[in-house]
Structures are given as C-alpha cells and as structure tokens.
Coordinates of N, CA and C in Angstrom, one line a residue:
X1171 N 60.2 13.2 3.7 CA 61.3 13.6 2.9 C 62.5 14.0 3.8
X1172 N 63.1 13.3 3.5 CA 64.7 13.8 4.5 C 65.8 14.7 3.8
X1173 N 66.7 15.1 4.7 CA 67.6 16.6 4.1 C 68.4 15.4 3.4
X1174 N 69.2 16.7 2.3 CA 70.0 16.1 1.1 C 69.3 16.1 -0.1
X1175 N 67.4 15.9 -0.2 CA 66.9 15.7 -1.3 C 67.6 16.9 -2.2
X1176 N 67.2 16.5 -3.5 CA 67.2 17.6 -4.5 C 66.0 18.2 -5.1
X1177 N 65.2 19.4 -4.5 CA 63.8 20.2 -4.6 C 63.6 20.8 -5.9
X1178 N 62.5 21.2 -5.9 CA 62.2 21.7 -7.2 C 62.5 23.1 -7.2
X1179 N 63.2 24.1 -6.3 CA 63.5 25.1 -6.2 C 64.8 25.4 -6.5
X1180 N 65.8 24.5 -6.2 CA 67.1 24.1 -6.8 C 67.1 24.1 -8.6
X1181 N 66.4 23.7 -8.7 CA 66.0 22.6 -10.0 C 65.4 24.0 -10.9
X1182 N 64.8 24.5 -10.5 CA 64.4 26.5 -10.9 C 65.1 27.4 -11.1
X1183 N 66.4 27.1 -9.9 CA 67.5 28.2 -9.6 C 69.0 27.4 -10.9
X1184 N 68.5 26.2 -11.1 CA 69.5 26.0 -12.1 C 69.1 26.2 -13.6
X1185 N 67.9 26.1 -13.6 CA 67.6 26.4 -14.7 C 67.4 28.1 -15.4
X1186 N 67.3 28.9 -14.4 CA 67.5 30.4 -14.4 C 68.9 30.6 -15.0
X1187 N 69.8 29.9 -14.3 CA 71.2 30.0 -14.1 C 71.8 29.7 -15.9
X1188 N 71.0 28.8 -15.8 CA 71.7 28.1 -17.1 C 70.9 28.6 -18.7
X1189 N 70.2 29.7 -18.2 CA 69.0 30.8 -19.1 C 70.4 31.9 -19.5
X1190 N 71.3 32.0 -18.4 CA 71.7 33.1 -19.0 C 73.2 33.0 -19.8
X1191 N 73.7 34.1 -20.1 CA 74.8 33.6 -21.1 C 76.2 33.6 -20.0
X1192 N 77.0 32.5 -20.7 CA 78.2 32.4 -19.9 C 78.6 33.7 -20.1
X1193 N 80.3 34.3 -18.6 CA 80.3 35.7 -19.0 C 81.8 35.3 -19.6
X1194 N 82.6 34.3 -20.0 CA 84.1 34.2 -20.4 C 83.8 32.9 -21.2
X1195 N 83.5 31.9 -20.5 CA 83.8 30.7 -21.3 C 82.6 30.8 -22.5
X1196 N 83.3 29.7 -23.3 CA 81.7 29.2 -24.7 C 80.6 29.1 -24.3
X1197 N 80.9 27.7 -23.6 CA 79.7 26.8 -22.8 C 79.3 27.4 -21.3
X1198 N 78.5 27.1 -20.7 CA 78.0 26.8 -19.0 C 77.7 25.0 -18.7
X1199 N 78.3 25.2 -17.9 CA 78.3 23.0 -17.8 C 78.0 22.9 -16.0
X1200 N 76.4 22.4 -16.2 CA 76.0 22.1 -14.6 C 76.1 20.5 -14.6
X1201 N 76.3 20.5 -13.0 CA 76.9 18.8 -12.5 C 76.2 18.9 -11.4
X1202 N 74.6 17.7 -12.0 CA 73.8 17.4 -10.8 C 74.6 16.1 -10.1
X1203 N 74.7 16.3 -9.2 CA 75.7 14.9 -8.5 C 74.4 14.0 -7.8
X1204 N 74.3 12.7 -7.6 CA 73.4 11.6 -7.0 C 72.4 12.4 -7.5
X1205 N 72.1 12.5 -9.1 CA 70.7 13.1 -9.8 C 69.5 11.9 -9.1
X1206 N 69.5 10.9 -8.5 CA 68.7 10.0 -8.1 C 67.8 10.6 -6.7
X1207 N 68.6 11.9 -6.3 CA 67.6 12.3 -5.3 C 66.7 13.5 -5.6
X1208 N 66.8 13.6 -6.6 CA 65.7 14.4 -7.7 C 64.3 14.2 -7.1
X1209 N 63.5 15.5 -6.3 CA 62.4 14.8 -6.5 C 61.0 14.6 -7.5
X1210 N 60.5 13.9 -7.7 CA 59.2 14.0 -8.6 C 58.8 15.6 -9.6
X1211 N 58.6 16.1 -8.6 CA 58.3 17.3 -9.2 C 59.7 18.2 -9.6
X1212 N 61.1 18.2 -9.2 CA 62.1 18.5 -9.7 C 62.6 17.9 -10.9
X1213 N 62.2 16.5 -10.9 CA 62.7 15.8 -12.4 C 61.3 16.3 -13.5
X1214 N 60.3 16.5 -13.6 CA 58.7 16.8 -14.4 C 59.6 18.2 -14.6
X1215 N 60.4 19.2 -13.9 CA 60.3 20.4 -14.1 C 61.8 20.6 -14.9
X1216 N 62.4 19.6 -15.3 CA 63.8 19.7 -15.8 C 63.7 19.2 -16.8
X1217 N 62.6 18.5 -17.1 CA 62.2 17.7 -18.5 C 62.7 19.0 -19.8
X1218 N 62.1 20.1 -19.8 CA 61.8 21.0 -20.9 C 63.5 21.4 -21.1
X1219 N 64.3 21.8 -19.7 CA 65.7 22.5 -20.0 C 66.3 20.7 -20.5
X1220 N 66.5 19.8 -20.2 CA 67.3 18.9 -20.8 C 66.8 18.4 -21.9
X1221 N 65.8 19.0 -22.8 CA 65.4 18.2 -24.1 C 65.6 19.4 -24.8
X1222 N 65.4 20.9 -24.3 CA 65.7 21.7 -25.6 C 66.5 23.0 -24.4
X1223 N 67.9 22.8 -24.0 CA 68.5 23.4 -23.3 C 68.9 25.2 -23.6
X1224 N 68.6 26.2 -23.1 CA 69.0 27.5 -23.7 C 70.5 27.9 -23.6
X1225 N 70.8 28.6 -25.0 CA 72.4 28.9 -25.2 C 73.0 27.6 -25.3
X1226 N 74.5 27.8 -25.0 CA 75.4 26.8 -24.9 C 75.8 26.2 -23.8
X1227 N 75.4 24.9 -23.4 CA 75.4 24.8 -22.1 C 75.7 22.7 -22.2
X1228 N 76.2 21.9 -21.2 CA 76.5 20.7 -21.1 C 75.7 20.4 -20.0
X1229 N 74.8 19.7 -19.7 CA 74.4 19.2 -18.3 C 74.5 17.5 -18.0
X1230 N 75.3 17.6 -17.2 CA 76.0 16.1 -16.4 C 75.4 15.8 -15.3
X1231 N 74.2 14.3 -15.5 CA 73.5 13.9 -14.4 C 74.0 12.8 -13.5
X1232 N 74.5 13.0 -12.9 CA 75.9 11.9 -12.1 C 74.4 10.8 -10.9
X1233 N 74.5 9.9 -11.3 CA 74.0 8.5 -10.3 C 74.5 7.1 -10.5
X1234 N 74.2 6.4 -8.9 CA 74.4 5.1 -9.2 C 73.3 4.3 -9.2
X1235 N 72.1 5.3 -9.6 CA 70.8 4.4 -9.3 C 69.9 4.9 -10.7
X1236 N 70.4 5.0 -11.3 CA 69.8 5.7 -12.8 C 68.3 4.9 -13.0
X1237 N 67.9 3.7 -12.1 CA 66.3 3.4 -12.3 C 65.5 3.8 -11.0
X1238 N 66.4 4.6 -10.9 CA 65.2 5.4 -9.5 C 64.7 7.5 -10.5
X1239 N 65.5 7.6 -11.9 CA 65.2 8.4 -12.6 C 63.6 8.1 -13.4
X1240 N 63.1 9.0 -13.8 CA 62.0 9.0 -14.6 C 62.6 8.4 -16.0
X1241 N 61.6 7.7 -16.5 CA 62.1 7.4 -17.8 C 62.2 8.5 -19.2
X1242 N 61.0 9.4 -18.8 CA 61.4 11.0 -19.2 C 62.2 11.7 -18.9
X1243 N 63.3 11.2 -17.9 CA 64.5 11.9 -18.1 C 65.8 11.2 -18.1
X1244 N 65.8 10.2 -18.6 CA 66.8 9.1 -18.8 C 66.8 9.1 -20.4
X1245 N 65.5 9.0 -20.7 CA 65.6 9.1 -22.2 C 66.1 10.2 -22.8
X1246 N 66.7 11.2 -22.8 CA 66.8 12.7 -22.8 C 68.3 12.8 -22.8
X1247 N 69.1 11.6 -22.1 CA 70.6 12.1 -21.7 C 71.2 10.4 -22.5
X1248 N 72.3 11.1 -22.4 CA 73.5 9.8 -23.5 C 73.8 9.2 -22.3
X1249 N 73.6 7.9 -21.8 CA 74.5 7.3 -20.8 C 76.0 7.0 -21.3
X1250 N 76.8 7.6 -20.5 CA 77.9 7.4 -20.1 C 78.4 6.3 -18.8
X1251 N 79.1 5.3 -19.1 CA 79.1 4.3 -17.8 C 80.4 4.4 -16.8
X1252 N 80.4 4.8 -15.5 CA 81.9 4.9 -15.0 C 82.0 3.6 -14.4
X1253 N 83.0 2.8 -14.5 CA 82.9 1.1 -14.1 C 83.6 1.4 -12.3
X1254 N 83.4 0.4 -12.1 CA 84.3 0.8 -10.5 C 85.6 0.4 -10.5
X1255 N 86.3 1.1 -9.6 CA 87.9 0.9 -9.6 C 88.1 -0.1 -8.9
X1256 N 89.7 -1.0 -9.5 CA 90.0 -1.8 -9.1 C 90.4 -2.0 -7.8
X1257 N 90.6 -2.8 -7.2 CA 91.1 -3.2 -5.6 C 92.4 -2.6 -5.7
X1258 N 93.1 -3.2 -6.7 CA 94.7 -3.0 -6.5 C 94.8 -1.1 -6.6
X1259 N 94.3 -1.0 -7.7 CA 94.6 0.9 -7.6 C 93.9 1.6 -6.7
X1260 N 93.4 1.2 -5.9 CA 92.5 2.0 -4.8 C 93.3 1.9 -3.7
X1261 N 94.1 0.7 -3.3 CA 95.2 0.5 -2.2 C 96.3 1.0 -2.8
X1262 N 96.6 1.1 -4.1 CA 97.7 2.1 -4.1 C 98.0 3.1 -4.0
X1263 N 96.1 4.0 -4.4 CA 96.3 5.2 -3.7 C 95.9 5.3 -2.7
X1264 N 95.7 4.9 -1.3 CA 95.9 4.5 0.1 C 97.0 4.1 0.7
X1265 N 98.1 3.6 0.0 CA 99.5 3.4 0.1 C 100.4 4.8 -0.2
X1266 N 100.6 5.5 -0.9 CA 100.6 6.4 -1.3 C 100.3 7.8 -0.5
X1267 N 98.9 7.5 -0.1 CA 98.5 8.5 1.3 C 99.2 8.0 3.0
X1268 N 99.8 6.6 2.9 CA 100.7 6.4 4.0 C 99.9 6.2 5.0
X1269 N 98.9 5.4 4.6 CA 97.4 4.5 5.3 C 97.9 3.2 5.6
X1270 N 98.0 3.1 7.2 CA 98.0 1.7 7.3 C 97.4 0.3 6.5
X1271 N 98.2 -0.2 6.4 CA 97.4 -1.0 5.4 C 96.3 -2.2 5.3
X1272 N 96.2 -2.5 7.2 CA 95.4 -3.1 7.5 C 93.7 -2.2 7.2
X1273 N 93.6 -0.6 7.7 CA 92.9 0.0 7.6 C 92.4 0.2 5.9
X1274 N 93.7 0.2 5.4 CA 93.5 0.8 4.0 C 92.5 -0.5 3.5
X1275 N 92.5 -2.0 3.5 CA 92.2 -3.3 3.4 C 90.3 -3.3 3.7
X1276 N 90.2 -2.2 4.4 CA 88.6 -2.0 5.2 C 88.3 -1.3 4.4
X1277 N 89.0 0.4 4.2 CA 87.7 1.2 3.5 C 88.3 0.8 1.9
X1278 N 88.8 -0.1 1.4 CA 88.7 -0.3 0.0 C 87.5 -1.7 0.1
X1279 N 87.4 -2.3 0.9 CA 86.2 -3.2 1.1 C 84.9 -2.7 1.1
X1280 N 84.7 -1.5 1.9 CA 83.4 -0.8 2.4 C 82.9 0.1 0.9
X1281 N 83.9 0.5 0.3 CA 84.3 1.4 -0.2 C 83.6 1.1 -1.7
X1282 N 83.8 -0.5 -2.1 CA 82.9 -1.0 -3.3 C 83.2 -0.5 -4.6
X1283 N 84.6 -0.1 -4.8 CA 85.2 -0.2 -5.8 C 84.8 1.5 -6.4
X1284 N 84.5 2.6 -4.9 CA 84.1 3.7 -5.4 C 84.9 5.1 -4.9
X1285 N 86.0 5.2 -5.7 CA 87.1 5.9 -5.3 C 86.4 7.4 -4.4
X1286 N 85.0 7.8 -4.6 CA 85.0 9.0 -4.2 C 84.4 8.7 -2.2
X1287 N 84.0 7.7 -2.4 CA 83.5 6.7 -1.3 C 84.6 6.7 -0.1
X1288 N 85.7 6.0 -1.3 CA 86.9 6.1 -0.5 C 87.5 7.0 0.0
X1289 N 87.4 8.1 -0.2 CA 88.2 9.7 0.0 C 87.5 10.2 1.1
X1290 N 85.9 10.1 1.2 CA 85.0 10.3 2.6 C 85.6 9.7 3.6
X1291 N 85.6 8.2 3.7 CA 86.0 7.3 4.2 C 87.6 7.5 5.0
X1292 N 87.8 8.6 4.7 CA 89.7 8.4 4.9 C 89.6 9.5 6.3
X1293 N 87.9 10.1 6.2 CA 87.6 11.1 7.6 C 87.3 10.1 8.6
X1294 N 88.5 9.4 9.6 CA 88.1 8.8 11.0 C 86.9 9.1 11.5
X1295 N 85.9 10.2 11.3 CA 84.8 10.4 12.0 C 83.3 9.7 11.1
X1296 N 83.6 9.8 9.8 CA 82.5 8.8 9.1 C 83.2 7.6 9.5
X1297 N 83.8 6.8 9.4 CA 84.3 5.5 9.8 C 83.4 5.4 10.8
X1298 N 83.8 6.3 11.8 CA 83.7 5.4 12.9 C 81.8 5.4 13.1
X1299 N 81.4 6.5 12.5 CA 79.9 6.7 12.4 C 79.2 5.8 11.8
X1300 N 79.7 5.5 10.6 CA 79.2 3.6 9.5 C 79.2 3.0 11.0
X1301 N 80.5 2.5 11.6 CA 80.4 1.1 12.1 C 79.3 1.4 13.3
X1302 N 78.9 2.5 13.9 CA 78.2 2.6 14.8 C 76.8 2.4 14.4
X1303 N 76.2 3.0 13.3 CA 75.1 2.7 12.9 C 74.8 1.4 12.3
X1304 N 75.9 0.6 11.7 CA 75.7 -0.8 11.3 C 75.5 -1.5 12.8
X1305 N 76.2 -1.3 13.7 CA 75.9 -2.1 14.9 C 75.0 -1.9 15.3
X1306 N 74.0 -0.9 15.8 CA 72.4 -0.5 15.7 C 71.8 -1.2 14.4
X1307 N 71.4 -1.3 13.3 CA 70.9 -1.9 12.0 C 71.0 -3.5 12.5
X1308 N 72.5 -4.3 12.8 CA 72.5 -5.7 13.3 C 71.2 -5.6 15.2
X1309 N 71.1 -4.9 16.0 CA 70.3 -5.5 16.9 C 68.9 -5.0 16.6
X1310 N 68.6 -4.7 15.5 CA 66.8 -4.2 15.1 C 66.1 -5.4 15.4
X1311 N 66.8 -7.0 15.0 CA 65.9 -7.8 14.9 C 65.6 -8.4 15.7
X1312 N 66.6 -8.2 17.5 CA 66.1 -8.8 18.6 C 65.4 -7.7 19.5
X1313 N 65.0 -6.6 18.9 CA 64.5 -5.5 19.7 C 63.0 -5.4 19.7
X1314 N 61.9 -5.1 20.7 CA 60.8 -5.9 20.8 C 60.3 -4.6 19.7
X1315 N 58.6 -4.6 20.3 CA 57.9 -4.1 19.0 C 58.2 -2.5 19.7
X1316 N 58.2 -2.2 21.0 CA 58.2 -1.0 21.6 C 59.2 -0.5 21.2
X1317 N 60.4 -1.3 21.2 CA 61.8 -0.9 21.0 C 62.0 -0.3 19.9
X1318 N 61.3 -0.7 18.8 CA 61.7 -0.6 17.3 C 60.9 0.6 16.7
X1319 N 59.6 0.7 17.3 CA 59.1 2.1 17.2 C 59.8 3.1 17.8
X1320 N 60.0 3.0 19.1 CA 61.1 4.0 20.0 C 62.1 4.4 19.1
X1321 N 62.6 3.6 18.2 CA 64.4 3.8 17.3 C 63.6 4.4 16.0
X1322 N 62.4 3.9 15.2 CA 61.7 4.8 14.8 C 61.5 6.5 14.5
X1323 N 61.3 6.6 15.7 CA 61.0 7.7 15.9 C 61.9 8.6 16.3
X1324 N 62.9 8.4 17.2 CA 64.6 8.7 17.0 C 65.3 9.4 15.9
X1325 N 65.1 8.5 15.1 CA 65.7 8.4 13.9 C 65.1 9.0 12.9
X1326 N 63.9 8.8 12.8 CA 63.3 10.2 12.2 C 63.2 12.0 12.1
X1327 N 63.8 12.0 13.4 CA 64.2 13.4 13.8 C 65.5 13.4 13.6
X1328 N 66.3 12.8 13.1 CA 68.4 12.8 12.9 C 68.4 13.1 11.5
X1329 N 68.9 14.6 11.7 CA 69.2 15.0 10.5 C 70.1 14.4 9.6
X1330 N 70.7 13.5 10.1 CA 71.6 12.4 9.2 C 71.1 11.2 8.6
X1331 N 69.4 11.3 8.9 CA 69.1 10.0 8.3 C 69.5 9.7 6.8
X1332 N 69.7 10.5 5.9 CA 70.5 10.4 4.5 C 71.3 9.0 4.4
X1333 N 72.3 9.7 5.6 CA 73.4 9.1 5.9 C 73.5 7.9 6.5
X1334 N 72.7 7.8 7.2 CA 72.6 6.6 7.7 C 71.7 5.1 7.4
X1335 N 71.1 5.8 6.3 CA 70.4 4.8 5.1 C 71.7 4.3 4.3
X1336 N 72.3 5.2 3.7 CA 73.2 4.9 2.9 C 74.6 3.9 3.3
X1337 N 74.8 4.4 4.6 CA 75.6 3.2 5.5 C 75.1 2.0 5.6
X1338 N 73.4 1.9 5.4 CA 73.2 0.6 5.8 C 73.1 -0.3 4.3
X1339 N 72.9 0.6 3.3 CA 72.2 -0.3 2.2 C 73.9 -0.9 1.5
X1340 N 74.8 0.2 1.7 CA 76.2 -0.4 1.5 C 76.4 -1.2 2.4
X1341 N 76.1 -1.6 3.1 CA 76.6 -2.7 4.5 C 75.6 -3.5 3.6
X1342 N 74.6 -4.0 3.6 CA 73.7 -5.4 2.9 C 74.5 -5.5 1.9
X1343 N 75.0 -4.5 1.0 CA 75.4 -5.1 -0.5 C 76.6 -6.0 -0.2
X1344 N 77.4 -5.6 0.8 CA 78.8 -6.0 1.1 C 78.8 -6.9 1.7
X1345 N 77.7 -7.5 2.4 CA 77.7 -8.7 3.0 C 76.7 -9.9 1.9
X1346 N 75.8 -9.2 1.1 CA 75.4 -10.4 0.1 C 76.3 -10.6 -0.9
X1347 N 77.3 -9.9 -1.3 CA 78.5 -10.1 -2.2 C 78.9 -11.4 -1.5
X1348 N 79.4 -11.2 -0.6 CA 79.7 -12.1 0.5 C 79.3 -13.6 0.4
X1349 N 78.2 -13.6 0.7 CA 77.3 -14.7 0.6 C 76.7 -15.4 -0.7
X1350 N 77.0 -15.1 -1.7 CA 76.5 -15.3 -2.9 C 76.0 -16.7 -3.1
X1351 N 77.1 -17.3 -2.6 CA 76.9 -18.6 -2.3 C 75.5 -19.9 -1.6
X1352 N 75.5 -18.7 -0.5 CA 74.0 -19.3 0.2 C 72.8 -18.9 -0.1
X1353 N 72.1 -19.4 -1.1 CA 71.2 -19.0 -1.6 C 69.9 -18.8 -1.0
X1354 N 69.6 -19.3 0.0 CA 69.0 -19.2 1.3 C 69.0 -18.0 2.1
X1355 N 70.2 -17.3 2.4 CA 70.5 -16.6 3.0 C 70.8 -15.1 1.9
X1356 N 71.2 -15.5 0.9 CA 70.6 -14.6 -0.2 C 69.4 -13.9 -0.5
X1357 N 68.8 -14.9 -0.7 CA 67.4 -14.3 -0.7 C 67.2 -13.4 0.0
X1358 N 67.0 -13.9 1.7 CA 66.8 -13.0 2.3 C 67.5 -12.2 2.8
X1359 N 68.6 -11.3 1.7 CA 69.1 -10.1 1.9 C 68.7 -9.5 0.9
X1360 N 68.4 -10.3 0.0 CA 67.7 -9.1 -1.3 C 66.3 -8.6 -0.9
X1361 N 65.7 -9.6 -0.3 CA 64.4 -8.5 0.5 C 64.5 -7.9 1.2
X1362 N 65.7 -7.5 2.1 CA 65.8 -7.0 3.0 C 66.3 -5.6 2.0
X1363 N 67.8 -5.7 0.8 CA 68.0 -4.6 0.5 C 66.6 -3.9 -0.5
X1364 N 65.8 -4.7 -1.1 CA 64.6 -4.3 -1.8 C 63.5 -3.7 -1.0
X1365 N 63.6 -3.9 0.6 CA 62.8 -3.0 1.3 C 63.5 -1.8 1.6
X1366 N 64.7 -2.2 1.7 CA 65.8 -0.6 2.5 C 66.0 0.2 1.2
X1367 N 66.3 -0.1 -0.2 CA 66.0 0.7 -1.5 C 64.9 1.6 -1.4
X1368 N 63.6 0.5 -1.4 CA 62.2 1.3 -1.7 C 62.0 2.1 -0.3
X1369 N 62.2 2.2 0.9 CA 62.6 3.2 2.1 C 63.1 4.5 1.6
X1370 N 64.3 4.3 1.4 CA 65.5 5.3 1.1 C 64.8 6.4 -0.2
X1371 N 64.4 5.3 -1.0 CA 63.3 6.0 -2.7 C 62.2 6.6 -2.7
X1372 N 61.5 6.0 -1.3 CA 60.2 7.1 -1.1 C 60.7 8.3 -0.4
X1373 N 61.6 8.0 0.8 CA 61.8 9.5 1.2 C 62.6 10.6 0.8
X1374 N 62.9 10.0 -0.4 CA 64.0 11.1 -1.3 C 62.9 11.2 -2.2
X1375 N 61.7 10.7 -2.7 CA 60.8 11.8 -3.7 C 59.6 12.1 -3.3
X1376 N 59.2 11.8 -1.9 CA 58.3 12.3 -1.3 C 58.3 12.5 0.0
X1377 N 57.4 13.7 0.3 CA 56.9 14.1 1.5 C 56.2 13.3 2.7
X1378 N 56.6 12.3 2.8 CA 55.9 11.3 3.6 C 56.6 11.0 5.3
X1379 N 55.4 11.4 6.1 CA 55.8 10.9 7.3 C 56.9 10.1 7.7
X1380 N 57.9 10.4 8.0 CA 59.4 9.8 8.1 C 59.4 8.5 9.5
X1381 N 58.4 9.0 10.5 CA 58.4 8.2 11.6 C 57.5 6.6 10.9
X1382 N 56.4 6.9 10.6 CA 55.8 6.3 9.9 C 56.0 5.5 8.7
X1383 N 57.1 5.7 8.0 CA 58.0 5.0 6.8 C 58.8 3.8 7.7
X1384 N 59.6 4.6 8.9 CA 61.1 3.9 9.4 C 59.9 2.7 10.0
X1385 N 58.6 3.4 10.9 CA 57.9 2.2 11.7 C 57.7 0.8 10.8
X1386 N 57.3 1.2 9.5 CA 57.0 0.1 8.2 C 58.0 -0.5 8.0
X1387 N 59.2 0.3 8.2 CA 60.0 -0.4 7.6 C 61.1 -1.6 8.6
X1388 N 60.6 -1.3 10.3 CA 61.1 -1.9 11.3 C 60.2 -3.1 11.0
X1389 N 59.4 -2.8 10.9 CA 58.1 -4.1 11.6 C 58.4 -4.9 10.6
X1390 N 59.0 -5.0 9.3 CA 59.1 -6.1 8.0 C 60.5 -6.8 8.3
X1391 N 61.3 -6.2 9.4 CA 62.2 -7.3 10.0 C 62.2 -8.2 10.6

C-alpha cells in the first residue's frame, strides 16, 4: 500500500467528527476527495455513517473512478456527474493567467479536460516531474530483466509512487485517445492501461508488497 491511501483511521476520525453537533452552521458537510483510494476496510467501516448518517450532516464522495468503489457504497450515494471542461475555456483561463500559449496548448492536453489537473500543472516542478517519469515509463521495454527489477525496487521505496502511477496512466489515456484509429495498437494500450489500473487498485486497497507488485507489473511489458 502506498502513501496517499485513504485508512480506516481517517475514516473513524471522520465519522467521530461528524457524531458531533455543528457549533454555528445547520448542517456539517465532509468532502472525501479521490474517495477511490478508500481502502477495503475504510469503505466496510463507512457503510453504517452513509446509509443512516448522525445529526445534520451532507457527505460528498468526489472520484473519477467510482468502479474501483464497493457496490455497498455506491449504492448509498446520488450520483452526481461533473463532465470535463472544454478546451476552449481552459485556455482561456490560461490566457488570462498570462501563460504562454504554446505551454498553455500542453497542460490543457495533459490536463484531459480536468481543470483541477490543470491548476497542479501550472507548478513548473510537477511538469517537469510528469515528463521525467514518462521518459523512464517509455524505456521499461528495452531494459533487460535485471534492469527492470532494479527500477522495481527503486521505485518501491519513492514516496511519490502515488504520483507517479498517476502520471503514467494519464500519459496511456492521452496517447490511446490518440490512436483510436489503430486498432492494433489500441489494443495494446488498453492492456497495458488495464494492467497499470489494476497495479495502481491493488496498492491503494491493499497491503501488498510494493517491490513485488511493480516486479509483476514490469515483467507483463
């Protein structure tokens, strides 16, 4: 399990929280953000507060992967859909911030129509950290078997692996968008993002040897 998850201790400390009475406003309104890194035993333990909630209270489960949720806790909440923002209004507010516009053209590309995406992205130092780990991700598949365990295990100890999952599986979506066309070469990016999904989904709800996941998940390249 890698840092970022969402624990079941969290998930205890919100539900205490939201036991007791607001001290000014009506309501109390919690905002789990990427509820998709919920783990197992954090989503089982939140089942009881989201189906019969104490006091007056709103809870907002913010994801873009709502089938990585339990079905016992999906069924429980109203979906609400946020659609993604358009190209044009995303460069206008990047125009607006007095962003070159060649650059602005990139992170509304990378960015996938996800304005909060874009606002990270406006920090030169994630930029330049995406493009460096996508360039590592492109030479995995000429690197021998030693090699790949060696980055393995590396990478298992980087407390940014979160992050650097998430750089890569947005880099496959953005290049099979791309490709739509070659169905050949399609394919084989949907197995590729269907193994980097199910990577990214075990180590956010389980405790599982991280060197030993990344090794499985080198050797299927």
């Amino acid at each position: 399990m890698f840092l970022g998850v969402i624990g079941i201790d969290q998930i205890r400390e919100l539900i205490l929280r939201l036991s007791l009475k607001p001290l000014k406003a009506k309501k109390k309104v919690a905002i789990i953000d990427e509820a998709h890194l919920m783990t197992l035993e954090a989503q089982n333990s939140f089942l009881k507060t989201l189906e019969e909630p104490k006091g007056e209270c709103v809870i907002f489960l913010i994801t873009e992967h709502p089938q990585w949720l339990l079905p016992t806790i999906t069924s429980r909440c109203q979906e609400i859909k946020f659609y993604l923002v358009s190209k044009e209004i995303m460069l206008q507010f990047l125009k607006d911030k007095k962003v070159d516009q060649k650059l602005a053209e990139k992170l509304v590309e990378i960015s996938q129509g996800r304005p909060g995406r874009l606002i990270e992205y406006l920090i030169q130092e994630k930029l330049s950290k995406r493009e460096e780990y996508i360039l590592l991700l492109k030479k995995v598949p000429f690197l021998s078997l030693k090699e790949r365990l060696d980055l393995a295990e590396k990478l298992s100890r980087d407390e940014n692996l979160k992050e650097i999952l998430i750089f890569w599986l947005e880099y496959v979506r953005e290049i099979l968008i791309k490709r739509l066309s070659d169905l050949q070469k399609t394919e084989k990016l949907k197995t590729f993002l269907k193994n980097l999904e199910e990577l990214f989904l075990l180590l956010s709800r389980y405790s599982l040897n991280l060197n030993l996941a990344l090794d499985n998940f080198f050797l299927k390249i």
